[in-house]
PDB file of C-alpha atoms in Angstrom:
ATOM      1  CA  MET Y   1     124.252  74.652 -17.899  1.00 90.00           C
ATOM      2  CA  LYS Y   2     125.329  71.027 -17.596  1.00 95.00           C
ATOM      3  CA  ALA Y   3     128.670  69.992 -16.158  1.00 97.00           C
ATOM      4  CA  LEU Y   4     130.567  66.722 -16.123  1.00 98.00           C
ATOM      5  CA  ILE Y   5     132.717  65.380 -13.298  1.00 98.00           C
ATOM      6  CA  LEU Y   6     135.147  62.539 -13.895  1.00 98.00           C
ATOM      7  CA  PHE Y   7     135.294  60.789 -10.525  1.00 97.00           C
ATOM      8  CA  ALA Y   8     138.476  58.758 -10.019  1.00 94.00           C
ATOM      9  CA  HIS Y   9     140.159  56.940  -7.159  1.00 91.00           C
ATOM     10  CA  GLY Y  10     143.341  58.932  -6.565  1.00 89.00           C
ATOM     11  CA  ALA Y  11     146.770  57.615  -5.594  1.00 87.00           C
ATOM     12  CA  ARG Y  12     149.960  58.672  -3.872  1.00 86.00           C
ATOM     13  CA  ASP Y  13     151.927  58.694  -7.128  1.00 86.00           C
ATOM     14  CA  PRO Y  14     151.232  61.926  -9.035  1.00 87.00           C
ATOM     15  CA  ARG Y  15     151.647  60.052 -12.342  1.00 87.00           C
ATOM     16  CA  TRP Y  16     148.374  58.295 -11.535  1.00 88.00           C
ATOM     17  CA  ALA Y  17     146.421  61.388 -12.534  1.00 92.00           C
ATOM     18  CA  ALA Y  18     147.798  61.626 -16.095  1.00 92.00           C
ATOM     19  CA  PRO Y  19     145.199  59.522 -17.984  1.00 92.00           C
ATOM     20  CA  PHE Y  20     142.348  61.230 -16.136  1.00 95.00           C
ATOM     21  CA  GLU Y  21     143.775  64.615 -17.092  1.00 96.00           C
ATOM     22  CA  ARG Y  22     144.079  63.490 -20.709  1.00 96.00           C
ATOM     23  CA  LEU Y  23     140.476  62.289 -20.583  1.00 97.00           C
ATOM     24  CA  ARG Y  24     139.373  65.637 -19.180  1.00 98.00           C
ATOM     25  CA  GLU Y  25     141.167  67.515 -21.986  1.00 97.00           C
ATOM     26  CA  LEU Y  26     139.631  65.206 -24.590  1.00 97.00           C
ATOM     27  CA  LEU Y  27     136.171  65.900 -23.198  1.00 98.00           C
ATOM     28  CA  ARG Y  28     136.728  69.633 -22.899  1.00 98.00           C
ATOM     29  CA  ALA Y  29     137.617  69.682 -26.600  1.00 97.00           C
ATOM     30  CA  GLN Y  30     134.538  67.621 -27.488  1.00 96.00           C
ATOM     31  CA  MET Y  31     131.997  69.404 -25.291  1.00 95.00           C
ATOM     32  CA  PRO Y  32     133.279  72.999 -25.147  1.00 95.00           C
ATOM     33  CA  GLU Y  33     129.932  74.305 -23.891  1.00 93.00           C
ATOM     34  CA  SER Y  34     130.125  72.293 -20.638  1.00 95.00           C
ATOM     35  CA  PRO Y  35     132.581  72.459 -17.752  1.00 97.00           C
ATOM     36  CA  VAL Y  36     134.452  69.173 -17.395  1.00 98.00           C
ATOM     37  CA  GLU Y  37     136.251  68.630 -14.076  1.00 97.00           C
ATOM     38  CA  LEU Y  38     138.074  65.914 -12.188  1.00 97.00           C
ATOM     39  CA  ALA Y  39     137.333  64.829  -8.640  1.00 97.00           C
ATOM     40  CA  PHE Y  40     139.132  62.179  -6.600  1.00 95.00           C
ATOM     41  CA  LEU Y  41     137.834  59.868  -3.887  1.00 93.00           C
ATOM     42  CA  GLU Y  42     141.025  59.990  -1.851  1.00 91.00           C
ATOM     43  CA  LEU Y  43     144.748  60.787  -1.823  1.00 92.00           C
ATOM     44  CA  MET Y  44     144.457  63.467  -4.550  1.00 93.00           C
ATOM     45  CA  SER Y  45     142.808  66.847  -4.962  1.00 94.00           C
ATOM     46  CA  PRO Y  46     140.281  68.128  -5.705  1.00 96.00           C
ATOM     47  CA  ARG Y  47     137.760  65.948  -3.896  1.00 97.00           C
ATOM     48  CA  LEU Y  48     134.159  65.656  -5.060  1.00 97.00           C
ATOM     49  CA  PRO Y  49     132.594  68.196  -2.627  1.00 97.00           C
ATOM     50  CA  GLU Y  50     135.200  70.784  -3.641  1.00 96.00           C
ATOM     51  CA  THR Y  51     134.565  70.288  -7.345  1.00 97.00           C
ATOM     52  CA  VAL Y  52     130.787  70.448  -6.902  1.00 97.00           C
ATOM     53  CA  ALA Y  53     131.115  73.596  -4.765  1.00 96.00           C
ATOM     54  CA  ARG Y  54     133.109  75.270  -7.522  1.00 95.00           C
ATOM     55  CA  LEU Y  55     130.588  74.290 -10.185  1.00 96.00           C
ATOM     56  CA  ALA Y  56     127.738  75.504  -7.965  1.00 95.00           C
ATOM     57  CA  GLU Y  57     129.207  79.002  -8.063  1.00 93.00           C
ATOM     58  CA  GLY Y  58     128.441  79.047 -11.802  1.00 89.00           C
ATOM     59  CA  ALA Y  59     124.980  78.699 -13.314  1.00 83.00           C
ATOM     60  CA  CYS Y  60     125.096  74.941 -13.139  1.00 92.00           C
ATOM     61  CA  GLU Y  61     121.744  73.117 -13.258  1.00 95.00           C
ATOM     62  CA  ARG Y  62     122.898  69.592 -13.765  1.00 97.00           C
ATOM     63  CA  ILE Y  63     126.055  67.648 -12.988  1.00 98.00           C
ATOM     64  CA  ASP Y  64     126.771  64.207 -14.376  1.00 98.00           C
ATOM     65  CA  VAL Y  65     129.258  62.353 -12.195  1.00 98.00           C
ATOM     66  CA  VAL Y  66     130.951  59.563 -14.148  1.00 97.00           C
ATOM     67  CA  PRO Y  67     132.930  57.095 -12.012  1.00 96.00           C
ATOM     68  CA  VAL Y  68     136.101  56.378 -13.969  1.00 96.00           C
ATOM     69  CA  PHE Y  69     136.405  52.982 -12.333  1.00 93.00           C
ATOM     70  CA  PHE Y  70     136.367  49.586 -13.998  1.00 91.00           C
ATOM     71  CA  GLY Y  71     134.385  47.823 -11.340  1.00 82.00           C
ATOM     72  CA  GLN Y  72     131.352  48.791  -9.348  1.00 80.00           C
ATOM     73  CA  GLY Y  73     133.070  47.793  -6.120  1.00 78.00           C
ATOM     74  CA  GLY Y  74     132.909  49.295  -2.657  1.00 79.00           C
ATOM     75  CA  HIS Y  75     134.092  52.735  -3.741  1.00 84.00           C
ATOM     76  CA  VAL Y  76     131.383  53.220  -6.323  1.00 86.00           C
ATOM     77  CA  LEU Y  77     128.602  51.278  -4.575  1.00 86.00           C
ATOM     78  CA  ARG Y  78     129.243  52.211  -0.946  1.00 87.00           C
ATOM     79  CA  ASP Y  79     131.478  55.311  -0.657  1.00 91.00           C
ATOM     80  CA  LEU Y  80     130.044  57.428  -3.463  1.00 95.00           C
ATOM     81  CA  PRO Y  81     126.251  57.315  -2.779  1.00 95.00           C
ATOM     82  CA  PRO Y  82     126.362  58.987   0.694  1.00 95.00           C
ATOM     83  CA  MET Y  83     128.715  61.674  -0.668  1.00 96.00           C
ATOM     84  CA  VAL Y  84     126.268  62.386  -3.468  1.00 97.00           C
ATOM     85  CA  ASP Y  85     123.275  62.362  -1.087  1.00 97.00           C
ATOM     86  CA  GLU Y  86     124.980  65.004   1.016  1.00 97.00           C
ATOM     87  CA  LEU Y  87     125.796  67.104  -2.041  1.00 98.00           C
ATOM     88  CA  ARG Y  88     122.191  66.879  -3.250  1.00 98.00           C
ATOM     89  CA  ALA Y  89     121.013  68.108   0.151  1.00 98.00           C
ATOM     90  CA  THR Y  90     123.525  70.984   0.064  1.00 97.00           C
ATOM     91  CA  TYR Y  91     122.696  71.994  -3.525  1.00 97.00           C
ATOM     92  CA  PRO Y  92     118.998  71.244  -4.036  1.00 96.00           C
ATOM     93  CA  GLY Y  93     118.967  73.407  -7.179  1.00 96.00           C
ATOM     94  CA  ILE Y  94     121.426  71.150  -8.994  1.00 97.00           C
ATOM     95  CA  ASP Y  95     120.360  67.857 -10.546  1.00 97.00           C
ATOM     96  CA  ILE Y  96     123.306  65.639  -9.563  1.00 98.00           C
ATOM     97  CA  ARG Y  97     123.312  62.335 -11.424  1.00 97.00           C
ATOM     98  CA  VAL Y  98     125.675  59.419 -11.081  1.00 96.00           C
ATOM     99  CA  ALA Y  99     126.433  57.259 -14.106  1.00 96.00           C
ATOM    100  CA  GLN Y 100     127.452  53.625 -13.984  1.00 94.00           C
ATOM    101  CA  ALA Y 101     131.203  53.051 -13.765  1.00 94.00           C
ATOM    102  CA  VAL Y 102     132.893  53.253 -17.171  1.00 96.00           C
ATOM    103  CA  GLY Y 103     133.801  49.554 -16.923  1.00 93.00           C
ATOM    104  CA  GLU Y 104     130.073  48.819 -17.300  1.00 92.00           C
ATOM    105  CA  SER Y 105     130.173  50.205 -20.853  1.00 95.00           C
ATOM    106  CA  PRO Y 106     130.428  47.434 -23.478  1.00 95.00           C
ATOM    107  CA  GLU Y 107     132.157  49.893 -25.815  1.00 97.00           C
ATOM    108  CA  VAL Y 108     134.836  50.679 -23.246  1.00 97.00           C
ATOM    109  CA  LEU Y 109     135.425  46.963 -22.673  1.00 97.00           C
ATOM    110  CA  ALA Y 110     135.577  46.412 -26.449  1.00 97.00           C
ATOM    111  CA  ALA Y 111     138.243  49.143 -26.742  1.00 98.00           C
ATOM    112  CA  ILE Y 112     140.265  47.523 -23.938  1.00 97.00           C
ATOM    113  CA  ALA Y 113     139.932  44.153 -25.679  1.00 97.00           C
ATOM    114  CA  ARG Y 114     141.271  45.673 -28.925  1.00 97.00           C
ATOM    115  CA  TYR Y 115     144.211  47.122 -27.003  1.00 97.00           C
ATOM    116  CA  CYS Y 116     144.971  43.700 -25.445  1.00 97.00           C
ATOM    117  CA  ILE Y 117     144.793  41.950 -28.813  1.00 97.00           C
ATOM    118  CA  ALA Y 118     147.117  44.527 -30.404  1.00 97.00           C
ATOM    119  CA  ASN Y 119     149.626  43.859 -27.623  1.00 95.00           C
ATOM    120  CA  SER Y 120     149.352  40.126 -28.047  1.00 94.00           C
ATOM    121  CA  GLU Y 121     149.819  40.391 -31.835  1.00 93.00           C
ATOM    122  CA  ALA Y 122     152.928  42.600 -31.592  1.00 92.00           C
ATOM    123  CA  PRO Y 123     156.016  40.594 -32.632  1.00 91.00           C
TER     124      PRO Y 123
ATOM    125  CA  MET A   1     151.681  29.298 -27.521  1.00 90.00           C
ATOM    126  CA  LYS A   2     151.002  32.868 -26.378  1.00 95.00           C
ATOM    127  CA  ALA A   3     148.864  33.688 -23.379  1.00 97.00           C
ATOM    128  CA  LEU A   4     147.315  36.888 -22.097  1.00 98.00           C
ATOM    129  CA  ILE A   5     146.916  37.914 -18.469  1.00 98.00           C
ATOM    130  CA  LEU A   6     144.588  40.742 -17.501  1.00 98.00           C
ATOM    131  CA  PHE A   7     146.197  42.174 -14.375  1.00 97.00           C
ATOM    132  CA  ALA A   8     143.760  44.078 -12.160  1.00 94.00           C
ATOM    133  CA  HIS A   9     143.792  45.570  -8.687  1.00 91.00           C
ATOM    134  CA  GLY A  10     141.304  43.472  -6.785  1.00 89.00           C
ATOM    135  CA  ALA A  11     138.862  44.613  -4.095  1.00 86.00           C
ATOM    136  CA  ARG A  12     136.966  43.317  -1.088  1.00 86.00           C
ATOM    137  CA  ASP A  13     133.621  43.556  -2.884  1.00 86.00           C
ATOM    138  CA  PRO A  14     133.170  40.519  -5.169  1.00 87.00           C
ATOM    139  CA  ARG A  15     131.175  42.670  -7.603  1.00 86.00           C
ATOM    140  CA  TRP A  16     134.463  44.433  -8.430  1.00 88.00           C
ATOM    141  CA  ALA A  17     135.569  41.483 -10.553  1.00 92.00           C
ATOM    142  CA  ALA A  18     132.576  41.516 -12.933  1.00 92.00           C
ATOM    143  CA  PRO A  19     133.917  43.845 -15.675  1.00 92.00           C
ATOM    144  CA  PHE A  20     137.275  42.056 -15.674  1.00 95.00           C
ATOM    145  CA  GLU A  21     135.479  38.741 -16.069  1.00 96.00           C
ATOM    146  CA  ARG A  22     133.414  40.170 -18.926  1.00 96.00           C
ATOM    147  CA  LEU A  23     136.610  41.456 -20.540  1.00 97.00           C
ATOM    148  CA  ARG A  24     138.195  38.003 -20.195  1.00 98.00           C
ATOM    149  CA  GLU A  25     135.180  36.350 -21.853  1.00 97.00           C
ATOM    150  CA  LEU A  26     135.252  38.926 -24.664  1.00 97.00           C
ATOM    151  CA  LEU A  27     138.924  38.185 -25.268  1.00 98.00           C
ATOM    152  CA  ARG A  28     138.491  34.434 -25.062  1.00 98.00           C
ATOM    153  CA  ALA A  29     135.884  34.695 -27.800  1.00 97.00           C
ATOM    154  CA  GLN A  30     138.143  36.908 -29.920  1.00 96.00           C
ATOM    155  CA  MET A  31     141.389  34.987 -29.504  1.00 95.00           C
ATOM    156  CA  PRO A  32     140.263  31.363 -29.049  1.00 95.00           C
ATOM    157  CA  GLU A  33     143.755  30.028 -29.765  1.00 93.00           C
ATOM    158  CA  SER A  34     145.294  31.758 -26.691  1.00 95.00           C
ATOM    159  CA  PRO A  35     144.632  31.259 -22.999  1.00 97.00           C
ATOM    160  CA  VAL A  36     143.263  34.463 -21.446  1.00 98.00           C
ATOM    161  CA  GLU A  37     143.392  34.652 -17.654  1.00 97.00           C
ATOM    162  CA  LEU A  38     142.832  37.148 -14.859  1.00 97.00           C
ATOM    163  CA  ALA A  39     145.294  37.944 -12.091  1.00 97.00           C
ATOM    164  CA  PHE A  40     144.843  40.342  -9.190  1.00 95.00           C
ATOM    165  CA  LEU A  41     147.373  42.422  -7.324  1.00 93.00           C
ATOM    166  CA  GLU A  42     145.651  42.070  -3.972  1.00 91.00           C
ATOM    167  CA  LEU A  43     142.439  41.158  -2.136  1.00 92.00           C
ATOM    168  CA  MET A  44     141.245  38.766  -4.862  1.00 93.00           C
ATOM    169  CA  SER A  45     142.376  35.450  -6.355  1.00 94.00           C
ATOM    170  CA  PRO A  46     144.164  34.296  -8.398  1.00 96.00           C
ATOM    171  CA  ARG A  47     147.306  36.382  -7.895  1.00 97.00           C
ATOM    172  CA  LEU A  48     149.825  36.877 -10.688  1.00 97.00           C
ATOM    173  CA  PRO A  49     152.346  34.163  -9.624  1.00 97.00           C
ATOM    174  CA  GLU A  50     149.530  31.616  -9.389  1.00 96.00           C
ATOM    175  CA  THR A  51     148.211  32.463 -12.860  1.00 97.00           C
ATOM    176  CA  VAL A  52     151.699  32.348 -14.412  1.00 97.00           C
ATOM    177  CA  ALA A  53     152.425  29.013 -12.678  1.00 96.00           C
ATOM    178  CA  ARG A  54     149.269  27.553 -14.181  1.00 95.00           C
ATOM    179  CA  LEU A  55     150.122  28.821 -17.671  1.00 96.00           C
ATOM    180  CA  ALA A  56     153.684  27.495 -17.313  1.00 95.00           C
ATOM    181  CA  GLU A  57     152.282  23.984 -16.954  1.00 93.00           C
ATOM    182  CA  GLY A  58     151.054  24.274 -20.556  1.00 89.00           C
ATOM    183  CA  ALA A  59     153.272  24.851 -23.570  1.00 83.00           C
ATOM    184  CA  CYS A  60     153.344  28.576 -23.027  1.00 92.00           C
ATOM    185  CA  GLU A  61     156.233  30.480 -24.671  1.00 95.00           C
ATOM    186  CA  ARG A  62     155.058  34.026 -24.203  1.00 97.00           C
ATOM    187  CA  ILE A  63     152.780  35.801 -21.751  1.00 98.00           C
ATOM    188  CA  ASP A  64     151.530  39.343 -22.280  1.00 98.00           C
ATOM    189  CA  VAL A  65     150.520  40.924 -18.998  1.00 98.00           C
ATOM    190  CA  VAL A  66     148.145  43.830 -19.577  1.00 97.00           C
ATOM    191  CA  PRO A  67     147.569  46.028 -16.515  1.00 96.00           C
ATOM    192  CA  VAL A  68     143.865  46.856 -16.536  1.00 96.00           C
ATOM    193  CA  PHE A  69     144.509  50.074 -14.665  1.00 93.00           C
ATOM    194  CA  PHE A  70     143.791  53.612 -15.812  1.00 91.00           C
ATOM    195  CA  GLY A  71     146.888  55.172 -14.372  1.00 82.00           C
ATOM    196  CA  GLN A  72     150.489  54.104 -14.286  1.00 80.00           C
ATOM    197  CA  GLY A  73     150.655  54.797 -10.563  1.00 78.00           C
ATOM    198  CA  GLY A  74     152.508  52.995  -7.811  1.00 79.00           C
ATOM    199  CA  HIS A  75     150.845  49.610  -8.433  1.00 84.00           C
ATOM    200  CA  VAL A  76     151.892  49.418 -12.065  1.00 87.00           C
ATOM    201  CA  LEU A  77     155.219  51.268 -11.800  1.00 86.00           C
ATOM    202  CA  ARG A  78     156.457  50.005  -8.439  1.00 87.00           C
ATOM    203  CA  ASP A  79     154.607  46.839  -7.337  1.00 91.00           C
ATOM    204  CA  LEU A  80     154.384  45.020 -10.662  1.00 95.00           C
ATOM    205  CA  PRO A  81     158.017  45.152 -11.979  1.00 94.00           C
ATOM    206  CA  PRO A  82     159.620  43.178  -9.101  1.00 95.00           C
ATOM    207  CA  MET A  83     156.835  40.579  -9.302  1.00 96.00           C
ATOM    208  CA  VAL A  84     157.515  40.181 -13.016  1.00 97.00           C
ATOM    209  CA  ASP A  85     161.301  40.060 -12.483  1.00 97.00           C
ATOM    210  CA  GLU A  86     160.825  37.210 -10.050  1.00 97.00           C
ATOM    211  CA  LEU A  87     158.536  35.361 -12.452  1.00 98.00           C
ATOM    212  CA  ARG A  88     161.039  35.784 -15.291  1.00 98.00           C
ATOM    213  CA  ALA A  89     163.746  34.277 -13.075  1.00 98.00           C
ATOM    214  CA  THR A  90     161.464  31.371 -12.140  1.00 97.00           C
ATOM    215  CA  TYR A  91     160.340  30.699 -15.727  1.00 97.00           C
ATOM    216  CA  PRO A  92     163.291  31.598 -17.966  1.00 96.00           C
ATOM    217  CA  GLY A  93     161.699  29.722 -20.883  1.00 95.00           C
ATOM    218  CA  ILE A  94     158.706  32.066 -20.979  1.00 97.00           C
ATOM    219  CA  ASP A  95     158.914  35.502 -22.561  1.00 97.00           C
ATOM    220  CA  ILE A  96     156.919  37.554 -20.031  1.00 98.00           C
ATOM    221  CA  ARG A  97     156.051  41.026 -21.332  1.00 97.00           C
ATOM    222  CA  VAL A  98     154.244  43.829 -19.580  1.00 96.00           C
ATOM    223  CA  ALA A  99     152.115  46.227 -21.608  1.00 96.00           C
ATOM    224  CA  GLN A 100     151.398  49.807 -20.653  1.00 94.00           C
ATOM    225  CA  ALA A 101     148.283  50.271 -18.537  1.00 94.00           C
ATOM    226  CA  VAL A 102     145.095  50.339 -20.613  1.00 96.00           C
ATOM    227  CA  GLY A 103     144.538  53.987 -19.626  1.00 93.00           C
ATOM    228  CA  GLU A 104     147.571  54.822 -21.764  1.00 92.00           C
ATOM    229  CA  SER A 105     145.673  53.763 -24.883  1.00 95.00           C
ATOM    230  CA  PRO A 106     144.188  56.751 -26.756  1.00 95.00           C
ATOM    231  CA  GLU A 107     141.447  54.468 -28.118  1.00 97.00           C
ATOM    232  CA  VAL A 108     140.425  53.373 -24.643  1.00 97.00           C
ATOM    233  CA  LEU A 109     140.276  57.020 -23.508  1.00 97.00           C
ATOM    234  CA  ALA A 110     138.263  57.898 -26.626  1.00 97.00           C
ATOM    235  CA  ALA A 111     135.747  55.144 -25.781  1.00 98.00           C
ATOM    236  CA  ILE A 112     135.451  56.454 -22.216  1.00 97.00           C
ATOM    237  CA  ALA A 113     134.946  59.976 -23.572  1.00 97.00           C
ATOM    238  CA  ARG A 114     132.107  58.729 -25.816  1.00 97.00           C
ATOM    239  CA  TYR A 115     130.504  57.042 -22.801  1.00 97.00           C
ATOM    240  CA  CYS A 116     130.738  60.291 -20.792  1.00 97.00           C
ATOM    241  CA  ILE A 117     129.234  62.338 -23.614  1.00 97.00           C
ATOM    242  CA  ALA A 118     126.360  59.860 -24.038  1.00 97.00           C
ATOM    243  CA  ASN A 119     125.617  60.220 -20.315  1.00 95.00           C
ATOM    244  CA  SER A 120     125.729  63.973 -20.498  1.00 94.00           C
ATOM    245  CA  GLU A 121     123.419  64.041 -23.532  1.00 93.00           C
ATOM    246  CA  ALA A 122     120.808  61.751 -21.970  1.00 92.00           C
ATOM    247  CA  PRO A 123     117.672  63.757 -21.111  1.00 91.00           C
TER     248      PRO A 123
END
């Protein structure tokens, strides 16, 4: 079984989580055969190790971690890799992969551009 | 003349800015009649007041500020409004509007979902 983890920053304000939760629900509807979970870097729960531990209790063979960040800054390039290395060592039976941040996707940027243009064209 | 400001968080790592710069170039190509600029909340330049000041030197009548944030957390809901209020008081001739964060756009979330699914389906 493959699972997907949406990895986000986290914030003090609970409203921060809303779009990530909507994204998770969207993905659950579109890939009903795979668990789709959230994990936060800081300030919010669950954290990545917790989410991976829960998935490891199931028959999970592969986990794709998708950083829901625009930029590949320090969090994605420096904080995430050692966390993933440790998780790989703890769960050698699970193929844990890390995707590029969603901001690296030309299609995501194109969708943001369309949203900006729609705002600019509103009377 | 209308202008567009992409308002992003900023980070210590200069690589953070890359997707925002790509987004700006995409928008400049798609709306060549309007200035499209970046502004950062913290840690990176230019900041919002600086970008607005520069646009105000031109014949700018309206500025759409689009928060390139996923969540409407503290930065968008608490830090941004007083900055914008101050800018509106400084530049009463400019109609400064603030869009909802890009993570509020269903199309942006749908594009992120497609990116996640493509990652999960990769062999």
